[in-house]
Amino acid sequence: MQIQEMELVRLLRRKDEKGFEYLYTNYAGALYGVVSRIVIDRDIADELLQDAFLKIYNKIDSFDASKGKLFTWMLNLTRNLAIDKLRSKEMSQRRKSDNVGDSVYKLDRESTPSQEDHIGVRELLNQLDENQKQVMELVYFGGFTQAEAADELQLPLGTVKTRVRSALIYFRKTLDVR
Amino acid sequence: MNIEEYIASGILELYVLDELPATERAEVEQMCEVHKEIRLELSLIENTMGTLALHTAVMPPPALKEKIKTQISASAPKAIEMPTVAPERPFNFAVAASVSVAILASALAFYFYSQWQSTQGQLEVLIAQNQEVADNYQFVNKRLQGLESDLDILSSPDYARIAMNGTENSPQSLATVYWNSHTAEVYLKIQNLKSLSEQQQYQLWAIVDGVPVDMGVFDTSTDLLQMKSVSAAAAFAVTIEPKGGSENPSLETMQVVGTTEV
């Protein structure tokens, strides 16, 4: 079943059950991947996925298709929830950048791939050069903003920006994104 | 800035990751309306991020689905029926006057609000620029401090300078050990060592009483590297070892060697 994004938005706004089914089947895995790489703890990841779905439902009226795609909007909303959680008091103790790398990869071993063409995060990142990899571990998979990553790696923000960009261009080619 | 430079700056990636302040967001949106290239590029970035997220999806525990479904249907707001018939009233001049005043006041308020917003926007841009300059300064300053302390070591009379020349394996290679035999501190400066594969690392050895002693592993770097300490050594040498180093040197891979006796 393939639904156009606008149709999905319409179903979600109407709180139609078909919308939920489609949303969950197609995006829950991607969103769960995002939160569980950032917070690691399974219980908190479960809680965050619930929060993300609730927020998607409660905020769907404010989604503006002229400013970007629904998937991007959902990914950011979810990522931001996870980052907020990470910054909250209860978890701030546990955030040490030197184990971000480990946590990013940890799930690869445990998780059941939800996609036939699932690639491990490690495999993906290993295709990058060392500089790009370091930045992407933090920014794309570790829940760091680019400014935080620059601070962490002691690099100028401009350098981080260009590395993120070159890494994404690489993925664009290898994953044949159009 | 032309379109290519604008795209290459990485600002669109920040936009897609929702990391831009409101003013810059608005700028991107405006650029987007004007330039087709930017629209296309944004869409490609969004699709790349989406594809990456799908490729790295992780299945949530199966029980979660029902839980979320229940939660969503519980929180769905019930539609409230609003009365639609307004009671009719005779025209009232006092009401009309007060409405006009209210409209005028709102218009003025809106005008001042938008003035304030645009000033606020300019301020945010300046703060961001200032931050970027400060970041760069701090970065350069840190680097300078590092170089200054390196220079102290390189120029200190307490440190013996031991040049390690290339062996037959690699005649072009060159590295220098700076060794303070009183404090046992050892620093390494690489002049020329070839780059290694991901699985390999260089390892420094000190020859103490004829036995090689591990001085630590390192990767090629332009910085001065602090190695393990040693208080007596007849020679220093560098070999290529599997990543993480070895207990005993693989002598056949020796790249450079130098004796401490003058």
PDB file of C-alpha atoms in Angstrom, chain B residues 10-164:
ATOM      1  CA  GLY B  10      26.078  23.627   4.443  1.00  0.00           C
ATOM      2  CA  ILE B  11      23.294  25.978   5.555  1.00  0.00           C
ATOM      3  CA  LEU B  12      20.652  23.827   3.826  1.00  0.00           C
ATOM      4  CA  GLU B  13      21.702  20.773   5.835  1.00  0.00           C
ATOM      5  CA  LEU B  14      21.294  22.813   9.005  1.00  0.00           C
ATOM      6  CA  TYR B  15      17.870  23.889   7.781  1.00  0.00           C
ATOM      7  CA  VAL B  16      16.772  20.317   7.178  1.00  0.00           C
ATOM      8  CA  LEU B  17      18.123  19.254  10.577  1.00  0.00           C
ATOM      9  CA  ASP B  18      16.120  22.126  12.103  1.00  0.00           C
ATOM     10  CA  GLU B  19      19.176  23.736  13.654  1.00  0.00           C
ATOM     11  CA  LEU B  20      18.856  27.256  12.270  1.00  0.00           C
ATOM     12  CA  PRO B  21      17.680  30.297  14.208  1.00  0.00           C
ATOM     13  CA  ALA B  22      14.366  31.744  13.004  1.00  0.00           C
ATOM     14  CA  THR B  23      15.906  34.519  10.919  1.00  0.00           C
ATOM     15  CA  GLU B  24      18.130  32.188   8.969  1.00  0.00           C
ATOM     16  CA  ARG B  25      15.254  29.782   8.509  1.00  0.00           C
ATOM     17  CA  ALA B  26      13.267  32.571   6.969  1.00  0.00           C
ATOM     18  CA  GLU B  27      16.192  33.450   4.739  1.00  0.00           C
ATOM     19  CA  VAL B  28      16.441  29.875   3.462  1.00  0.00           C
ATOM     20  CA  GLU B  29      12.705  29.789   2.825  1.00  0.00           C
ATOM     21  CA  GLN B  30      12.935  33.019   0.899  1.00  0.00           C
ATOM     22  CA  MET B  31      15.894  31.807  -1.165  1.00  0.00           C
ATOM     23  CA  CYS B  32      13.921  28.667  -1.817  1.00  0.00           C
ATOM     24  CA  GLU B  33      11.055  30.587  -3.308  1.00  0.00           C
ATOM     25  CA  VAL B  34      13.359  32.438  -5.665  1.00  0.00           C
ATOM     26  CA  HIS B  35      15.819  29.758  -6.733  1.00  0.00           C
ATOM     27  CA  LYS B  36      14.838  26.442  -8.183  1.00  0.00           C
ATOM     28  CA  GLU B  37      18.338  24.993  -7.584  1.00  0.00           C
ATOM     29  CA  ILE B  38      17.942  25.537  -3.870  1.00  0.00           C
ATOM     30  CA  ARG B  39      14.525  23.896  -3.855  1.00  0.00           C
ATOM     31  CA  LEU B  40      15.958  20.873  -5.644  1.00  0.00           C
ATOM     32  CA  GLU B  41      18.961  20.663  -3.355  1.00  0.00           C
ATOM     33  CA  LEU B  42      16.786  20.884  -0.247  1.00  0.00           C
ATOM     34  CA  SER B  43      14.599  18.112  -1.520  1.00  0.00           C
ATOM     35  CA  LEU B  44      17.669  15.935  -2.179  1.00  0.00           C
ATOM     36  CA  ILE B  45      19.007  16.567   1.312  1.00  0.00           C
ATOM     37  CA  GLU B  46      15.634  15.713   2.820  1.00  0.00           C
ATOM     38  CA  ASN B  47      15.458  12.521   0.791  1.00  0.00           C
ATOM     39  CA  THR B  48      18.994  11.556   1.809  1.00  0.00           C
ATOM     40  CA  MET B  49      18.201  12.051   5.490  1.00  0.00           C
ATOM     41  CA  GLY B  50      14.992  10.084   5.062  1.00  0.00           C
ATOM     42  CA  THR B  51      16.719   7.265   3.205  1.00  0.00           C
ATOM     43  CA  LEU B  52      19.407   7.079   5.873  1.00  0.00           C
ATOM     44  CA  ALA B  53      16.753   6.880   8.575  1.00  0.00           C
ATOM     45  CA  LEU B  54      14.964   4.058   6.762  1.00  0.00           C
ATOM     46  CA  HIS B  55      18.206   2.193   6.155  1.00  0.00           C
ATOM     47  CA  THR B  56      19.112   2.397   9.824  1.00  0.00           C
ATOM     48  CA  ALA B  57      15.640   1.653  11.151  1.00  0.00           C
ATOM     49  CA  VAL B  58      15.315  -0.370  14.331  1.00  0.00           C
ATOM     50  CA  MET B  59      12.188  -2.428  14.974  1.00  0.00           C
ATOM     51  CA  PRO B  60      10.369  -1.268  18.108  1.00  0.00           C
ATOM     52  CA  PRO B  61       9.175  -3.993  20.488  1.00  0.00           C
ATOM     53  CA  PRO B  62       5.917  -5.433  19.055  1.00  0.00           C
ATOM     54  CA  ALA B  63       3.832  -4.597  22.139  1.00  0.00           C
ATOM     55  CA  LEU B  64       4.524  -0.901  21.681  1.00  0.00           C
ATOM     56  CA  LYS B  65       2.200  -0.528  18.723  1.00  0.00           C
ATOM     57  CA  GLU B  66      -1.035  -1.269  20.588  1.00  0.00           C
ATOM     58  CA  LYS B  67       0.102   0.861  23.497  1.00  0.00           C
ATOM     59  CA  ILE B  68       0.675   3.855  21.258  1.00  0.00           C
ATOM     60  CA  LYS B  69      -2.593   3.309  19.434  1.00  0.00           C
ATOM     61  CA  THR B  70      -4.542   3.285  22.686  1.00  0.00           C
ATOM     62  CA  GLN B  71      -2.733   6.365  23.906  1.00  0.00           C
ATOM     63  CA  ILE B  72      -3.492   8.281  20.736  1.00  0.00           C
ATOM     64  CA  SER B  73      -7.188   7.451  20.686  1.00  0.00           C
ATOM     65  CA  ALA B  74      -7.428   8.398  24.375  1.00  0.00           C
ATOM     66  CA  SER B  75      -5.892  11.799  23.751  1.00  0.00           C
ATOM     67  CA  ALA B  76      -7.915  12.638  20.644  1.00  0.00           C
ATOM     68  CA  PRO B  77      -9.868  15.778  21.414  1.00  0.00           C
ATOM     69  CA  LYS B  78     -13.644  15.479  21.159  1.00  0.00           C
ATOM     70  CA  ALA B  79     -15.215  17.889  18.727  1.00  0.00           C
ATOM     71  CA  ILE B  80     -17.285  20.490  20.523  1.00  0.00           C
ATOM     72  CA  GLU B  81     -20.516  21.720  18.932  1.00  0.00           C
ATOM     73  CA  MET B  82     -20.544  25.481  18.794  1.00  0.00           C
ATOM     74  CA  PRO B  83     -23.840  27.387  18.687  1.00  0.00           C
ATOM     75  CA  THR B  84     -23.991  29.020  15.296  1.00  0.00           C
ATOM     76  CA  VAL B  85     -26.929  31.417  15.621  1.00  0.00           C
ATOM     77  CA  ALA B  86     -25.915  34.884  16.809  1.00  0.00           C
ATOM     78  CA  PRO B  87     -28.597  36.945  18.551  1.00  0.00           C
ATOM     79  CA  GLU B  88     -29.588  40.055  16.611  1.00  0.00           C
ATOM     80  CA  ARG B  89     -28.921  43.445  18.120  1.00  0.00           C
ATOM     81  CA  PRO B  90     -29.690  47.035  17.051  1.00  0.00           C
ATOM     82  CA  PHE B  91     -26.764  49.049  15.626  1.00  0.00           C
ATOM     83  CA  ASN B  92     -24.841  50.730  18.377  1.00  0.00           C
ATOM     84  CA  PHE B  93     -22.540  53.750  17.684  1.00  0.00           C
ATOM     85  CA  ALA B  94     -20.624  53.313  20.909  1.00  0.00           C
ATOM     86  CA  VAL B  95     -19.772  49.781  19.928  1.00  0.00           C
ATOM     87  CA  ALA B  96     -18.778  50.889  16.427  1.00  0.00           C
ATOM     88  CA  ALA B  97     -16.476  53.577  17.838  1.00  0.00           C
ATOM     89  CA  SER B  98     -14.829  51.224  20.254  1.00  0.00           C
ATOM     90  CA  VAL B  99     -14.323  48.695  17.461  1.00  0.00           C
ATOM     91  CA  SER B 100     -12.580  51.342  15.324  1.00  0.00           C
ATOM     92  CA  VAL B 101     -10.315  52.265  18.220  1.00  0.00           C
ATOM     93  CA  ALA B 102      -9.540  48.630  18.781  1.00  0.00           C
ATOM     94  CA  ILE B 103      -8.712  48.108  15.099  1.00  0.00           C
ATOM     95  CA  LEU B 104      -6.430  51.138  15.030  1.00  0.00           C
ATOM     96  CA  ALA B 105      -4.687  50.056  18.206  1.00  0.00           C
ATOM     97  CA  SER B 106      -4.190  46.540  16.826  1.00  0.00           C
ATOM     98  CA  ALA B 107      -2.739  47.909  13.605  1.00  0.00           C
ATOM     99  CA  LEU B 108      -0.289  50.056  15.541  1.00  0.00           C
ATOM    100  CA  ALA B 109       0.591  47.178  17.812  1.00  0.00           C
ATOM    101  CA  PHE B 110       1.215  45.007  14.799  1.00  0.00           C
ATOM    102  CA  TYR B 111       3.390  47.679  13.202  1.00  0.00           C
ATOM    103  CA  PHE B 112       5.550  48.039  16.311  1.00  0.00           C
ATOM    104  CA  TYR B 113       5.657  44.307  16.747  1.00  0.00           C
ATOM    105  CA  SER B 114       7.000  43.722  13.258  1.00  0.00           C
ATOM    106  CA  GLN B 115       9.545  46.523  13.710  1.00  0.00           C
ATOM    107  CA  TRP B 116      10.673  44.879  16.897  1.00  0.00           C
ATOM    108  CA  GLN B 117      10.801  41.470  15.198  1.00  0.00           C
ATOM    109  CA  SER B 118      13.054  42.690  12.435  1.00  0.00           C
ATOM    110  CA  THR B 119      15.415  44.352  14.918  1.00  0.00           C
ATOM    111  CA  GLN B 120      15.384  41.165  16.907  1.00  0.00           C
ATOM    112  CA  GLY B 121      16.249  39.267  13.734  1.00  0.00           C
ATOM    113  CA  GLN B 122      19.185  41.517  12.949  1.00  0.00           C
ATOM    114  CA  LEU B 123      20.414  41.133  16.500  1.00  0.00           C
ATOM    115  CA  GLU B 124      20.265  37.363  16.248  1.00  0.00           C
ATOM    116  CA  VAL B 125      22.291  37.394  13.052  1.00  0.00           C
ATOM    117  CA  LEU B 126      24.917  39.595  14.700  1.00  0.00           C
ATOM    118  CA  ILE B 127      25.052  37.371  17.754  1.00  0.00           C
ATOM    119  CA  ALA B 128      25.515  34.313  15.551  1.00  0.00           C
ATOM    120  CA  GLN B 129      28.290  36.002  13.581  1.00  0.00           C
ATOM    121  CA  ASN B 130      29.945  37.078  16.780  1.00  0.00           C
ATOM    122  CA  GLN B 131      29.757  33.545  18.081  1.00  0.00           C
ATOM    123  CA  GLU B 132      31.351  32.205  14.940  1.00  0.00           C
ATOM    124  CA  VAL B 133      34.238  34.644  15.235  1.00  0.00           C
ATOM    125  CA  ALA B 134      34.657  33.745  18.898  1.00  0.00           C
ATOM    126  CA  ASP B 135      34.642  30.034  18.035  1.00  0.00           C
ATOM    127  CA  ASN B 136      37.316  30.496  15.434  1.00  0.00           C
ATOM    128  CA  TYR B 137      39.406  32.595  17.769  1.00  0.00           C
ATOM    129  CA  GLN B 138      39.212  29.993  20.492  1.00  0.00           C
ATOM    130  CA  PHE B 139      40.169  27.272  18.076  1.00  0.00           C
ATOM    131  CA  VAL B 140      43.202  29.178  16.839  1.00  0.00           C
ATOM    132  CA  ASN B 141      44.162  30.125  20.365  1.00  0.00           C
ATOM    133  CA  LYS B 142      44.073  26.529  21.545  1.00  0.00           C
ATOM    134  CA  ARG B 143      46.186  25.500  18.627  1.00  0.00           C
ATOM    135  CA  LEU B 144      48.662  28.270  19.387  1.00  0.00           C
ATOM    136  CA  GLN B 145      48.950  27.210  23.012  1.00  0.00           C
ATOM    137  CA  GLY B 146      49.643  23.669  21.869  1.00  0.00           C
ATOM    138  CA  LEU B 147      52.345  24.850  19.516  1.00  0.00           C
ATOM    139  CA  GLU B 148      53.907  27.050  22.185  1.00  0.00           C
ATOM    140  CA  SER B 149      54.241  24.188  24.624  1.00  0.00           C
ATOM    141  CA  ASP B 150      55.633  22.006  21.827  1.00  0.00           C
ATOM    142  CA  LEU B 151      58.178  24.677  21.086  1.00  0.00           C
ATOM    143  CA  ASP B 152      59.242  24.797  24.748  1.00  0.00           C
ATOM    144  CA  ILE B 153      60.125  21.119  24.548  1.00  0.00           C
ATOM    145  CA  LEU B 154      61.824  21.326  21.181  1.00  0.00           C
ATOM    146  CA  SER B 155      64.033  24.178  22.291  1.00  0.00           C
ATOM    147  CA  SER B 156      64.738  23.000  25.839  1.00  0.00           C
ATOM    148  CA  PRO B 157      68.367  22.036  26.614  1.00  0.00           C
ATOM    149  CA  ASP B 158      67.029  19.330  28.974  1.00  0.00           C
ATOM    150  CA  TYR B 159      65.794  17.336  26.032  1.00  0.00           C
ATOM    151  CA  ALA B 160      68.231  15.277  23.985  1.00  0.00           C
ATOM    152  CA  ARG B 161      67.338  15.234  20.316  1.00  0.00           C
ATOM    153  CA  ILE B 162      67.614  11.774  18.791  1.00  0.00           C
ATOM    154  CA  ALA B 163      67.126  11.661  15.046  1.00  0.00           C
ATOM    155  CA  MET B 164      65.748   8.330  13.844  1.00  0.00           C
TER     156      MET B 164
END
